[in-house]
Amino acid sequence: MNPLPWLVVLPLMTALVIFLLPTRWRAPGSLLAAVFLSLISIYTLVEVIRLGILVHALAGYAAPLGIRLRADGFTAVMAVLTALVTMFCAVQAAAYLRGKPEEEGFWPLLWFMWAALNSIWLSTDLFNLYVGVELLGLTAVGLVALSGNAQSLAAAMRYLLAALLGSLSYLIGVALIYGELGSLALSDLALHGIGLPTVLIALVMMTFGLVLKTALFPLHGWLPPAHGGALTPVSALLSALVIKASLYILMRLWMTLDVAVLPVYLAWILGLMGSGAVLWGGWMALRQNRLKHLVAYSTVAQVGYLFLFFPLVTGTAATAAVLAWDATMLMLISHALAKAGMFLAAGNLVFAIGSPRIADLAGVCRFRPFSLLSFGVAGVSLAGLPPSGGFNAKWLLLQSTLASGQWVWLPVLFIGGLLSAAYVIKVLGHSFIEGPLRDHFRTPPLTQEFSAFILASASLVLGFVSQVPLTWLRIGGPFAGGG
Amino acid sequence: MDGQTLLPVAVVSTSFLAAIGIFLLREHRHRLRGIFNLTAALVKLALVVWMQFGVLAGIPYEFRFPLVQGVHFILRADALGIMFSGLSSVLWLFTTIYAIGYLEDSPNRSRFFGFFSLCVTSTVGIALAGNLFTFFLFYELLTLSTYPLVVHRGTEKALRAGRVYLIYTLCGGAVLLLGVAGLHGLVGDIEFAKATVLPSLAPEYSPLLIVLFMLLIAGLGVKAALLPVHGWLPIAMVAPAPVSALLHAVAVVKAGAFGIVRVVHDVYGVEFAWRLGVLEPLGWLAGATILYGSVRALSQNDLKRRLAFSTVSQVSYVVLGLCLFSPVALAGGLVHLVHQGLMKITLFFCAGNYAETLGVHHVDELDGTGRRMPATSIAFSIGAFGMIGVPPLAGFVTKWYLGIGALEAGAGWVIVVLVASSILNAAYFLPILHRIWFRPQVSPWPEEQFLSHRDTHPWLLLPPLITAGFCIAAAVFAGLTFSPLHWAEVVVTRGGLP
């Protein structure tokens, strides 16, 4: 049986079913379905490892008319990553949202989000990607707005505007390409699109839209209030997965087109914006006095590293490009795990101290060490300190920088790493304070603490098994023969 | 997977498993935690001893797997690694005993012992790392696992010290990473073996290699407390005594010195480094650090700070020995890795005993402590005399070898440094000993706890006495197999210097 359609159909069906269930059944029902979907995702990965690229034409219609789903290593790994992160966020949310009014809306939206993500991972043409992106943006905005207070509504509004503007820009690009080439399949774009000015303009429009949705500096303004103010499991999902979806499309576009003929300056602009994100995001994270906003700015910074991919693969030697691919993939995975873990841990800490402020963390290390440990472990990976997936990614990025001779990124890597270490230490330092302090802290449920810990420590374990996902990611990818 | 492959992993993971176990225990399970800790320490020691026999017999212990493109994770036991891991596992055992006594009735013990075990894991990982990458992995893990120990008390001062410590070590780590990555980009994975790769590069790479050498040494020099970047060490003194003891004797400072040894001896090769002309300046820097640390130690009234500056000075002996391009001096430097550890840990244990038993933290409060705490004071005196270099103590062996080596290499200035430093050592240690033994007690002890009729709590007393015994044994039995000196000579002969 071909698992690909189920990756999209199952979450859509679940979303509808969940919608009909009474509120108290939504969490257990979702967890049950999440286990199924996780198994299907893992099965997809196994099949991809076994057989190579999987293709499925929905309802039997072939390419130009029907919807074609395609899974290579990148797709399968993203699907499994989505399953892993969503699964633990759902476990956390089941405890975190119990009895809260937001519980009702959260579960259906979660399922729509999962469906949108999986459809993006699987899509092969620009329009289907657009549909996925639009659905994803709307569900994400809905999730942010769930808390219902004035602040989060304002944040959701900004997010909505950014998301719509991004989709619009992307859609204009898609329309231009359709007008020029009469096809929307990524593969056709690769064959015929080279050298046409309209295609270039379309590419710029699409890139702008996707970059806005990924919150790349200086278009990141909507992210910190949205991610920082949302419910904890929502923040984790948005930072770990949702912003990666638009980046994924951008990378697909970039990799499908022959990287040698893409405009190098565009890649460099993305790289420079990424550097700005690393520095500015890190600096702003350091200056936050609310815990979850600090973590949100850390996302702004970390996204920047992922954009160094573009200058490093465009017009550089094959060795540098392969290293950059490996580095970015590893960075993407470890950031997803670490950031989800960190947001969940931050939520647990906020719950324990009953205040969103970092200054109120004093003494939490003695009384709630486990939550803090998860935060610290995630921080190690985010700061790119060994042993962690984040460190290995940074090492590869460093090697790629050296191999390509693009020395300009070196200071960015170093200052960025030190900044992220600094903001993690800022949180830890406050938690270690002993003295005349209160000794009453609320206890988060154990499932909440374990969800955070498992995700965070997964990013650490990734530091020892990095080669495994990297091998999978090469399947059917542009660097299949590399290394 | 057989014993040869798994043994290095087992040595590293004993303390790691202990750390996990300790984190899982509830705060009040003190006895179980103690049993856990001591068992792990003993098992680790036994494994290291077992491996020592194997290494002498020439058995290659190696564990490796590919980590990412072009990089392996390698744990390997060579003579140098065995020497360092032997030191850390011995001192871990005694520091654990000491810490159990020292931290009785204080909060956060679970956290303390957990990170303490992690810290030892990283130290042994550093010792057994088979390439620069793995070394770096554990080197940074060491930074991370010592931070909670430095800020353990949670006071404003401790947190500030922790911040300073991290700023220094993380920046140092970043510089080191740049050096490691640069070398990797040049020649690929760099394993610690007889250095043949770099010397065989074409001469036009020499300037680049010099720059990379400087980066590596600058990064490692932060932890080794070389001259311009030693500032964190005296500040980190606010940590509890067992932490200071471990930090100074084997963990952080030694990791830096050990790293420098690895870079010079196993990556560049002493001969090639000499040809590049990088060893001589490094030697001068080491000499300057030796004198500077000693001079600063003279004026410190806080006992632990005085010892800290003494560490700044003493660790540079290791670097100095490395830079003289003489096998004898090299042996002297290497053996000082161990000797300084034994002596310094004794001194810190004793300083901790004075502070814990009598509330004495400053040199001028020490009057008459010899009568009140004779055993501790004897241990302290042995450590102090060892530092000065009085025979038959460990420090003498070091200085003797360094001196002979310097003469052999024709570096007369080193003799001047050695003599001046010994005089300075005497000048800051002898007044302490004079106060301890020959001055009567003038004022009541600042904060006396009645821990024992004679001297102090046995858990606190036993470790310094034993390590003081080692200070004597290391010198008296220096000629026997398994003495630190013997290991140093094995390293030198296997390294193949002229």
JSON list of N, CA and C in Angstrom, two decimals, chain A residues 369-391:
[
{"chain": "A", "resi": 369, "resn": "PRO", "atom": "N", "xyz": [14.13, 21.27, 39.22]},
{"chain": "A", "resi": 369, "resn": "PRO", "atom": "CA", "xyz": [15.34, 21.08, 38.40]},
{"chain": "A", "resi": 369, "resn": "PRO", "atom": "C", "xyz": [15.06, 20.42, 37.06]},
{"chain": "A", "resi": 370, "resn": "PHE", "atom": "N", "xyz": [14.04, 19.58, 36.99]},
{"chain": "A", "resi": 370, "resn": "PHE", "atom": "CA", "xyz": [13.84, 18.80, 35.78]},
{"chain": "A", "resi": 370, "resn": "PHE", "atom": "C", "xyz": [13.45, 19.70, 34.60]},
{"chain": "A", "resi": 371, "resn": "SER", "atom": "N", "xyz": [12.53, 20.63, 34.86]},
{"chain": "A", "resi": 371, "resn": "SER", "atom": "CA", "xyz": [12.14, 21.55, 33.79]},
{"chain": "A", "resi": 371, "resn": "SER", "atom": "C", "xyz": [13.34, 22.36, 33.33]},
{"chain": "A", "resi": 372, "resn": "LEU", "atom": "N", "xyz": [14.12, 22.80, 34.29]},
{"chain": "A", "resi": 372, "resn": "LEU", "atom": "CA", "xyz": [15.27, 23.62, 33.95]},
{"chain": "A", "resi": 372, "resn": "LEU", "atom": "C", "xyz": [16.28, 22.81, 33.15]},
{"chain": "A", "resi": 373, "resn": "LEU", "atom": "N", "xyz": [16.44, 21.56, 33.54]},
{"chain": "A", "resi": 373, "resn": "LEU", "atom": "CA", "xyz": [17.39, 20.70, 32.82]},
{"chain": "A", "resi": 373, "resn": "LEU", "atom": "C", "xyz": [16.99, 20.60, 31.35]},
{"chain": "A", "resi": 374, "resn": "SER", "atom": "N", "xyz": [15.70, 20.42, 31.10]},
{"chain": "A", "resi": 374, "resn": "SER", "atom": "CA", "xyz": [15.25, 20.34, 29.71]},
{"chain": "A", "resi": 374, "resn": "SER", "atom": "C", "xyz": [15.59, 21.63, 28.97]},
{"chain": "A", "resi": 375, "resn": "PHE", "atom": "N", "xyz": [15.35, 22.74, 29.62]},
{"chain": "A", "resi": 375, "resn": "PHE", "atom": "CA", "xyz": [15.65, 24.03, 29.00]},
{"chain": "A", "resi": 375, "resn": "PHE", "atom": "C", "xyz": [17.13, 24.12, 28.68]},
{"chain": "A", "resi": 376, "resn": "GLY", "atom": "N", "xyz": [17.95, 23.72, 29.65]},
{"chain": "A", "resi": 376, "resn": "GLY", "atom": "CA", "xyz": [19.40, 23.81, 29.46]},
{"chain": "A", "resi": 376, "resn": "GLY", "atom": "C", "xyz": [19.88, 22.90, 28.34]},
{"chain": "A", "resi": 377, "resn": "VAL", "atom": "N", "xyz": [19.33, 21.69, 28.31]},
{"chain": "A", "resi": 377, "resn": "VAL", "atom": "CA", "xyz": [19.75, 20.72, 27.29]},
{"chain": "A", "resi": 377, "resn": "VAL", "atom": "C", "xyz": [19.40, 21.25, 25.90]},
{"chain": "A", "resi": 378, "resn": "ALA", "atom": "N", "xyz": [18.20, 21.80, 25.78]},
{"chain": "A", "resi": 378, "resn": "ALA", "atom": "CA", "xyz": [17.82, 22.39, 24.49]},
{"chain": "A", "resi": 378, "resn": "ALA", "atom": "C", "xyz": [18.73, 23.57, 24.17]},
{"chain": "A", "resi": 379, "resn": "GLY", "atom": "N", "xyz": [19.07, 24.33, 25.20]},
{"chain": "A", "resi": 379, "resn": "GLY", "atom": "CA", "xyz": [19.94, 25.49, 25.00]},
{"chain": "A", "resi": 379, "resn": "GLY", "atom": "C", "xyz": [21.31, 25.09, 24.49]},
{"chain": "A", "resi": 380, "resn": "VAL", "atom": "N", "xyz": [21.82, 23.97, 24.96]},
{"chain": "A", "resi": 380, "resn": "VAL", "atom": "CA", "xyz": [23.13, 23.50, 24.51]},
{"chain": "A", "resi": 380, "resn": "VAL", "atom": "C", "xyz": [23.10, 23.29, 23.00]},
{"chain": "A", "resi": 381, "resn": "SER", "atom": "N", "xyz": [22.05, 22.67, 22.53]},
{"chain": "A", "resi": 381, "resn": "SER", "atom": "CA", "xyz": [21.97, 22.40, 21.09]},
{"chain": "A", "resi": 381, "resn": "SER", "atom": "C", "xyz": [21.78, 23.70, 20.30]},
{"chain": "A", "resi": 382, "resn": "LEU", "atom": "N", "xyz": [20.94, 24.59, 20.82]},
{"chain": "A", "resi": 382, "resn": "LEU", "atom": "CA", "xyz": [20.68, 25.84, 20.10]},
{"chain": "A", "resi": 382, "resn": "LEU", "atom": "C", "xyz": [21.94, 26.69, 20.02]},
{"chain": "A", "resi": 383, "resn": "ALA", "atom": "N", "xyz": [22.69, 26.69, 21.10]},
{"chain": "A", "resi": 383, "resn": "ALA", "atom": "CA", "xyz": [23.91, 27.51, 21.12]},
{"chain": "A", "resi": 383, "resn": "ALA", "atom": "C", "xyz": [25.01, 26.85, 20.30]},
{"chain": "A", "resi": 384, "resn": "GLY", "atom": "N", "xyz": [24.74, 25.67, 19.77]},
{"chain": "A", "resi": 384, "resn": "GLY", "atom": "CA", "xyz": [25.75, 25.01, 18.96]},
{"chain": "A", "resi": 384, "resn": "GLY", "atom": "C", "xyz": [26.92, 24.52, 19.77]},
{"chain": "A", "resi": 385, "resn": "LEU", "atom": "N", "xyz": [26.66, 24.11, 21.01]},
{"chain": "A", "resi": 385, "resn": "LEU", "atom": "CA", "xyz": [27.73, 23.58, 21.84]},
{"chain": "A", "resi": 385, "resn": "LEU", "atom": "C", "xyz": [27.68, 22.06, 21.79]},
{"chain": "A", "resi": 386, "resn": "PRO", "atom": "N", "xyz": [28.83, 21.41, 21.81]},
{"chain": "A", "resi": 386, "resn": "PRO", "atom": "CA", "xyz": [28.82, 19.96, 21.73]},
{"chain": "A", "resi": 386, "resn": "PRO", "atom": "C", "xyz": [28.47, 19.34, 23.07]},
{"chain": "A", "resi": 387, "resn": "PRO", "atom": "N", "xyz": [28.05, 18.11, 23.12]},
{"chain": "A", "resi": 387, "resn": "PRO", "atom": "CA", "xyz": [27.70, 17.28, 21.98]},
{"chain": "A", "resi": 387, "resn": "PRO", "atom": "C", "xyz": [26.22, 17.46, 21.65]},
{"chain": "A", "resi": 388, "resn": "SER", "atom": "N", "xyz": [25.92, 17.85, 20.45]},
{"chain": "A", "resi": 388, "resn": "SER", "atom": "CA", "xyz": [24.51, 18.05, 20.08]},
{"chain": "A", "resi": 388, "resn": "SER", "atom": "C", "xyz": [24.40, 18.10, 18.57]},
{"chain": "A", "resi": 389, "resn": "GLY", "atom": "N", "xyz": [23.19, 17.90, 18.08]},
{"chain": "A", "resi": 389, "resn": "GLY", "atom": "CA", "xyz": [22.94, 18.05, 16.66]},
{"chain": "A", "resi": 389, "resn": "GLY", "atom": "C", "xyz": [23.29, 19.46, 16.19]},
{"chain": "A", "resi": 390, "resn": "GLY", "atom": "N", "xyz": [22.98, 20.43, 17.05]},
{"chain": "A", "resi": 390, "resn": "GLY", "atom": "CA", "xyz": [23.27, 21.82, 16.71]},
{"chain": "A", "resi": 390, "resn": "GLY", "atom": "C", "xyz": [24.75, 22.04, 16.48]},
{"chain": "A", "resi": 391, "resn": "PHE", "atom": "N", "xyz": [25.56, 21.40, 17.31]},
{"chain": "A", "resi": 391, "resn": "PHE", "atom": "CA", "xyz": [27.01, 21.58, 17.16]},
{"chain": "A", "resi": 391, "resn": "PHE", "atom": "C", "xyz": [27.50, 20.95, 15.86]}
]
